[in-house]
mmCIF file of C-alpha atoms in Angstrom:
data_model
loop_
_atom_site.group_PDB
_atom_site.id
_atom_site.type_symbol
_atom_site.label_atom_id
_atom_site.label_comp_id
_atom_site.label_asym_id
_atom_site.label_seq_id
_atom_site.Cartn_x
_atom_site.Cartn_y
_atom_site.Cartn_z
ATOM 1 C CA UNK A 239 118.670 100.851 97.702
ATOM 2 C CA UNK A 240 115.586 99.885 99.641
ATOM 3 C CA UNK A 241 113.871 100.804 102.888
ATOM 4 C CA UNK A 242 115.481 100.993 106.344
ATOM 5 C CA UNK A 243 113.793 101.320 109.752
ATOM 6 C CA UNK A 244 115.372 103.027 112.766
ATOM 7 C CA UNK A 245 114.340 102.941 116.451
ATOM 8 C CA UNK A 246 111.481 100.458 116.009
ATOM 9 C CA UNK A 247 110.933 97.380 118.158
ATOM 10 C CA UNK A 248 110.190 94.734 115.531
ATOM 11 C CA UNK A 249 109.213 92.196 118.160
ATOM 12 C CA UNK A 250 106.148 94.355 118.843
ATOM 13 C CA UNK A 251 105.636 95.825 115.375
ATOM 14 C CA UNK A 252 106.598 93.081 112.935
ATOM 15 C CA UNK A 253 103.473 93.878 110.888
ATOM 16 C CA UNK A 254 104.953 97.285 110.027
ATOM 17 C CA UNK A 255 108.046 95.707 108.499
ATOM 18 C CA UNK A 256 105.951 93.225 106.515
ATOM 19 C CA UNK A 257 103.171 95.488 105.241
ATOM 20 C CA UNK A 258 105.316 98.536 104.534
ATOM 21 C CA UNK A 259 107.916 96.471 102.666
ATOM 22 C CA UNK A 260 105.161 95.047 100.461
ATOM 23 C CA UNK A 261 103.951 98.567 99.680
ATOM 24 C CA UNK A 262 107.492 99.747 98.962
ATOM 25 C CA UNK A 263 108.019 96.923 96.471
ATOM 26 C CA UNK A 264 104.683 97.671 94.781
ATOM 27 C CA UNK A 265 105.253 101.411 94.462
ATOM 28 C CA UNK A 266 108.788 100.831 93.147
ATOM 29 C CA UNK A 267 107.213 98.984 90.210
ATOM 30 C CA UNK A 268 104.678 101.763 89.594
ATOM 31 C CA UNK A 269 107.384 104.444 89.378
ATOM 32 C CA UNK A 270 109.866 102.045 87.766
ATOM 33 C CA UNK A 271 112.611 103.011 90.195
ATOM 34 C CA UNK A 272 114.099 102.019 93.526
ATOM 35 C CA UNK A 273 114.844 104.558 96.234
ATOM 36 C CA UNK A 274 116.923 104.441 99.385
ATOM 37 C CA UNK A 275 114.389 105.488 102.041
ATOM 38 C CA UNK A 276 115.163 105.768 105.746
ATOM 39 C CA UNK A 277 112.328 105.838 108.303
ATOM 40 C CA UNK A 278 112.981 107.196 111.799
ATOM 41 C CA UNK A 279 110.468 106.513 114.588
ATOM 42 C CA UNK A 280 110.544 109.181 117.283
ATOM 43 C CA UNK A 281 109.400 108.734 120.877
ATOM 44 C CA UNK A 282 108.922 112.409 121.751
ATOM 45 C CA UNK A 283 107.320 115.526 120.290
ATOM 46 C CA UNK A 284 110.513 117.410 121.139
ATOM 47 C CA UNK A 285 112.585 115.076 118.962
ATOM 48 C CA UNK A 286 110.012 115.273 116.193
ATOM 49 C CA UNK A 287 110.039 119.098 116.335
ATOM 50 C CA UNK A 288 113.852 119.148 116.295
ATOM 51 C CA UNK A 289 113.988 117.062 113.123
ATOM 52 C CA UNK A 290 111.225 119.154 111.537
ATOM 53 C CA UNK A 291 113.027 122.391 112.371
ATOM 54 C CA UNK A 292 110.272 124.036 114.399
ATOM 55 C CA UNK A 293 107.289 123.492 116.648
ATOM 56 C CA UNK A 294 104.596 121.292 115.117
ATOM 57 C CA UNK A 295 100.857 121.034 115.701
ATOM 58 C CA UNK A 296 99.409 118.028 117.543
ATOM 59 C CA UNK A 297 97.808 116.659 114.368
ATOM 60 C CA UNK A 298 101.172 116.424 112.606
ATOM 61 C CA UNK A 299 102.679 112.971 113.066
ATOM 62 C CA UNK A 300 104.871 112.455 110.003
ATOM 63 C CA UNK A 301 106.846 114.234 107.311
ATOM 64 C CA UNK A 302 109.344 113.366 104.611
ATOM 65 C CA UNK A 303 112.350 115.204 103.228
ATOM 66 C CA UNK A 304 114.803 113.896 100.636
ATOM 67 C CA UNK A 305 113.877 110.232 101.175
ATOM 68 C CA UNK A 306 114.087 110.548 104.954
ATOM 69 C CA UNK A 307 110.811 109.985 106.798
ATOM 70 C CA UNK A 308 110.228 111.083 110.390
ATOM 71 C CA UNK A 309 107.262 109.677 112.328
ATOM 72 C CA UNK A 310 105.925 109.726 115.848
ATOM 73 C CA UNK A 311 106.426 106.094 116.895
ATOM 74 C CA UNK A 312 103.406 103.760 117.003
ATOM 75 C CA UNK A 313 103.909 103.320 120.745
ATOM 76 C CA UNK A 314 103.409 107.031 121.474
ATOM 77 C CA UNK A 315 101.362 108.354 118.561
ATOM 78 C CA UNK A 316 98.030 108.414 120.394
ATOM 79 C CA UNK A 317 99.632 109.993 123.464
ATOM 80 C CA UNK A 318 101.616 112.662 121.620
ATOM 81 C CA UNK A 319 99.044 113.663 118.998
ATOM 82 C CA UNK A 320 95.383 114.426 118.466
ATOM 83 C CA UNK A 321 94.968 111.147 116.572
ATOM 84 C CA UNK A 322 93.407 107.909 117.749
ATOM 85 C CA UNK A 323 95.262 105.723 115.306
ATOM 86 C CA UNK A 324 95.019 101.957 115.031
ATOM 87 C CA UNK A 325 97.300 99.476 113.267
ATOM 88 C CA UNK A 326 95.791 99.901 109.794
ATOM 89 C CA UNK A 327 95.881 103.684 110.007
ATOM 90 C CA UNK A 328 99.516 103.717 111.091
ATOM 91 C CA UNK A 329 100.597 101.580 108.143
ATOM 92 C CA UNK A 330 98.714 103.956 105.823
ATOM 93 C CA UNK A 331 100.551 106.876 107.444
ATOM 94 C CA UNK A 332 103.933 105.318 106.651
ATOM 95 C CA UNK A 333 102.878 104.386 103.126
ATOM 96 C CA UNK A 334 101.580 107.924 102.596
ATOM 97 C CA UNK A 335 105.020 109.367 103.340
ATOM 98 C CA UNK A 336 106.719 106.732 101.160
ATOM 99 C CA UNK A 337 104.419 107.752 98.299
ATOM 100 C CA UNK A 338 105.486 111.370 98.834
ATOM 101 C CA UNK A 339 109.136 110.323 98.461
ATOM 102 C CA UNK A 340 108.487 108.502 95.200
ATOM 103 C CA UNK A 341 106.329 111.245 93.720
ATOM 104 C CA UNK A 342 108.942 113.819 94.710
ATOM 105 C CA UNK A 343 111.459 111.867 92.635
ATOM 106 C CA UNK A 344 108.935 111.765 89.772
ATOM 107 C CA UNK A 345 107.916 115.437 89.921
ATOM 108 C CA UNK A 346 108.817 117.794 92.780
ATOM 109 C CA UNK A 347 107.422 118.925 96.117
ATOM 110 C CA UNK A 348 105.649 121.882 94.518
ATOM 111 C CA UNK A 349 103.653 119.776 92.075
ATOM 112 C CA UNK A 350 99.965 120.419 92.678
ATOM 113 C CA UNK A 351 99.006 116.724 92.712
ATOM 114 C CA UNK A 352 101.549 115.719 95.383
ATOM 115 C CA UNK A 353 99.052 115.221 98.215
ATOM 116 C CA UNK A 354 96.448 113.642 95.945
ATOM 117 C CA UNK A 355 98.891 110.996 94.694
ATOM 118 C CA UNK A 356 100.159 110.203 98.202
ATOM 119 C CA UNK A 357 96.572 109.732 99.432
ATOM 120 C CA UNK A 358 95.616 107.607 96.430
ATOM 121 C CA UNK A 359 98.557 105.203 96.450
ATOM 122 C CA UNK A 360 98.488 104.752 100.237
ATOM 123 C CA UNK A 361 94.651 104.604 100.399
ATOM 124 C CA UNK A 362 94.868 107.265 103.076
ATOM 125 C CA UNK A 363 91.507 108.849 102.253
ATOM 126 C CA UNK A 364 89.225 111.280 104.093
ATOM 127 C CA UNK A 365 85.967 109.570 103.171
ATOM 128 C CA UNK A 366 83.455 111.465 105.300
ATOM 129 C CA UNK A 367 85.077 114.873 104.782
ATOM 130 C CA UNK A 368 84.871 114.563 100.995
ATOM 131 C CA UNK A 369 81.130 113.986 100.873
ATOM 132 C CA UNK A 370 80.417 117.632 100.007
ATOM 133 C CA UNK A 371 82.635 117.434 96.922
ATOM 134 C CA UNK A 372 80.480 114.925 95.097
ATOM 135 C CA UNK A 373 78.402 117.753 93.596
ATOM 136 C CA UNK A 374 81.459 119.529 92.161
ATOM 137 C CA UNK A 375 82.626 119.320 88.570
ATOM 138 C CA UNK A 376 85.764 117.241 88.004
ATOM 139 C CA UNK A 377 87.582 120.204 86.431
ATOM 140 C CA UNK A 378 86.921 122.270 89.548
ATOM 141 C CA UNK A 379 88.700 119.693 91.688
ATOM 142 C CA UNK A 380 91.580 119.278 89.248
ATOM 143 C CA UNK A 381 92.144 123.029 89.198
ATOM 144 C CA UNK A 382 92.492 123.206 92.997
ATOM 145 C CA UNK A 383 94.059 119.902 94.082
ATOM 146 C CA UNK A 384 96.193 121.487 96.811
ATOM 147 C CA UNK A 385 93.031 121.904 98.851
ATOM 148 C CA UNK A 386 93.193 118.945 101.245
ATOM 149 C CA UNK A 387 89.582 117.868 100.760
ATOM 150 C CA UNK A 388 89.817 118.212 96.975
ATOM 151 C CA UNK A 389 93.007 116.132 97.027
ATOM 152 C CA UNK A 390 91.231 113.381 98.961
ATOM 153 C CA UNK A 391 88.257 113.426 96.588
ATOM 154 C CA UNK A 392 90.531 113.051 93.566
ATOM 155 C CA UNK A 393 92.480 110.303 95.336
ATOM 156 C CA UNK A 394 89.296 108.322 95.929
ATOM 157 C CA UNK A 395 88.268 108.854 92.301
ATOM 158 C CA UNK A 396 91.638 107.549 91.046
ATOM 159 C CA UNK A 397 91.227 104.504 93.273
ATOM 160 C CA UNK A 398 87.718 104.048 91.876
ATOM 161 C CA UNK A 399 89.068 104.103 88.293
ATOM 162 C CA UNK A 400 91.863 101.734 89.207
ATOM 163 C CA UNK A 401 89.651 99.146 90.878
ATOM 164 C CA UNK A 402 86.343 99.310 89.030
ATOM 165 C CA UNK A 403 87.721 99.709 85.515
ATOM 166 C CA UNK A 404 91.040 97.863 86.053
ATOM 167 C CA UNK A 405 93.091 100.833 84.896
ATOM 168 C CA UNK A 406 96.819 100.482 85.558
ATOM 169 C CA UNK A 407 98.205 102.742 88.303
ATOM 170 C CA UNK A 408 101.138 103.752 86.119
ATOM 171 C CA UNK A 409 98.783 104.791 83.324
ATOM 172 C CA UNK A 410 96.663 106.863 85.703
ATOM 173 C CA UNK A 411 99.792 108.502 87.101
ATOM 174 C CA UNK A 412 100.889 109.585 83.619
ATOM 175 C CA UNK A 413 97.397 110.805 82.722
ATOM 176 C CA UNK A 414 97.197 112.808 85.933
ATOM 177 C CA UNK A 415 100.585 114.440 85.368
ATOM 178 C CA UNK A 416 99.574 115.332 81.794
ATOM 179 C CA UNK A 417 96.237 116.640 83.099
ATOM 180 C CA UNK A 418 94.234 114.274 80.897
ATOM 181 C CA UNK A 419 91.956 112.936 83.655
ATOM 182 C CA UNK A 420 89.042 115.316 83.056
ATOM 183 C CA UNK A 421 89.113 114.747 79.296
ATOM 184 C CA UNK A 422 89.238 110.958 79.502
ATOM 185 C CA UNK A 423 87.069 110.184 82.534
ATOM 186 C CA UNK A 424 84.311 112.798 82.730
ATOM 187 C CA UNK A 425 81.527 110.211 82.304
ATOM 188 C CA UNK A 426 83.127 107.969 84.954
ATOM 189 C CA UNK A 427 83.171 110.953 87.327
ATOM 190 C CA UNK A 428 79.426 111.449 86.848
ATOM 191 C CA UNK A 429 78.820 107.795 87.665
ATOM 192 C CA UNK A 430 81.178 107.929 90.638
ATOM 193 C CA UNK A 431 79.734 111.124 92.128
ATOM 194 C CA UNK A 432 76.144 109.950 91.741
ATOM 195 C CA UNK A 433 76.716 106.620 93.534
ATOM 196 C CA UNK A 434 79.486 107.656 95.929
ATOM 197 C CA UNK A 435 80.907 104.738 97.835
ATOM 198 C CA UNK A 436 81.808 104.992 101.504
ATOM 199 C CA UNK A 437 83.980 101.956 102.117
ATOM 200 C CA UNK A 438 87.066 102.234 99.938
ATOM 201 C CA UNK A 439 88.050 98.648 100.710
ATOM 202 C CA UNK A 440 84.699 97.133 99.755
ATOM 203 C CA UNK A 441 83.873 97.215 96.008
ATOM 204 C CA UNK A 442 80.340 96.099 96.836
ATOM 205 C CA UNK A 443 79.650 99.616 98.130
ATOM 206 C CA UNK A 444 80.707 101.313 94.899
#
């Protein structure tokens, strides 16, 4: 059990091994389980499409299936996609797919909070795109979390609860799965949506 990397030059990308392993160990504790996850780094869009089982759009750079993660390699990601991804963003991409694997073992791929949880735990947020959602009611977002922007808004809100109020990630995960978030944190949502922070890594902007 653990995490394995394939077709990655660690002499150039040692930070990936270090930072992703730390995330894997952390998320294993949150879900109280250990998985055997294999990550394959692909150097061509053709190879990526072959593993996916069909032609993919330029924005698509990673996917997971049964604890196997396929990614466009960090060396070619900006050449083979529409992204302009730096080191921090690439680590978040990997962690996002790892979070999908763990949540899939906790629920299933059809669970409506799948994308929200992956964004939250990996901190892979869409900050600017979610600005319009700050005027929405929390229940409205919770009822349509498969919408990508709604999922990101909820992910940021979960991170806000976790950091500002020191709420345990495992507790929030259970409350989300039981759909208790709106009932328990409606006043926190009002505070969050009225202030609306822009830098998710800087609590001073909350």
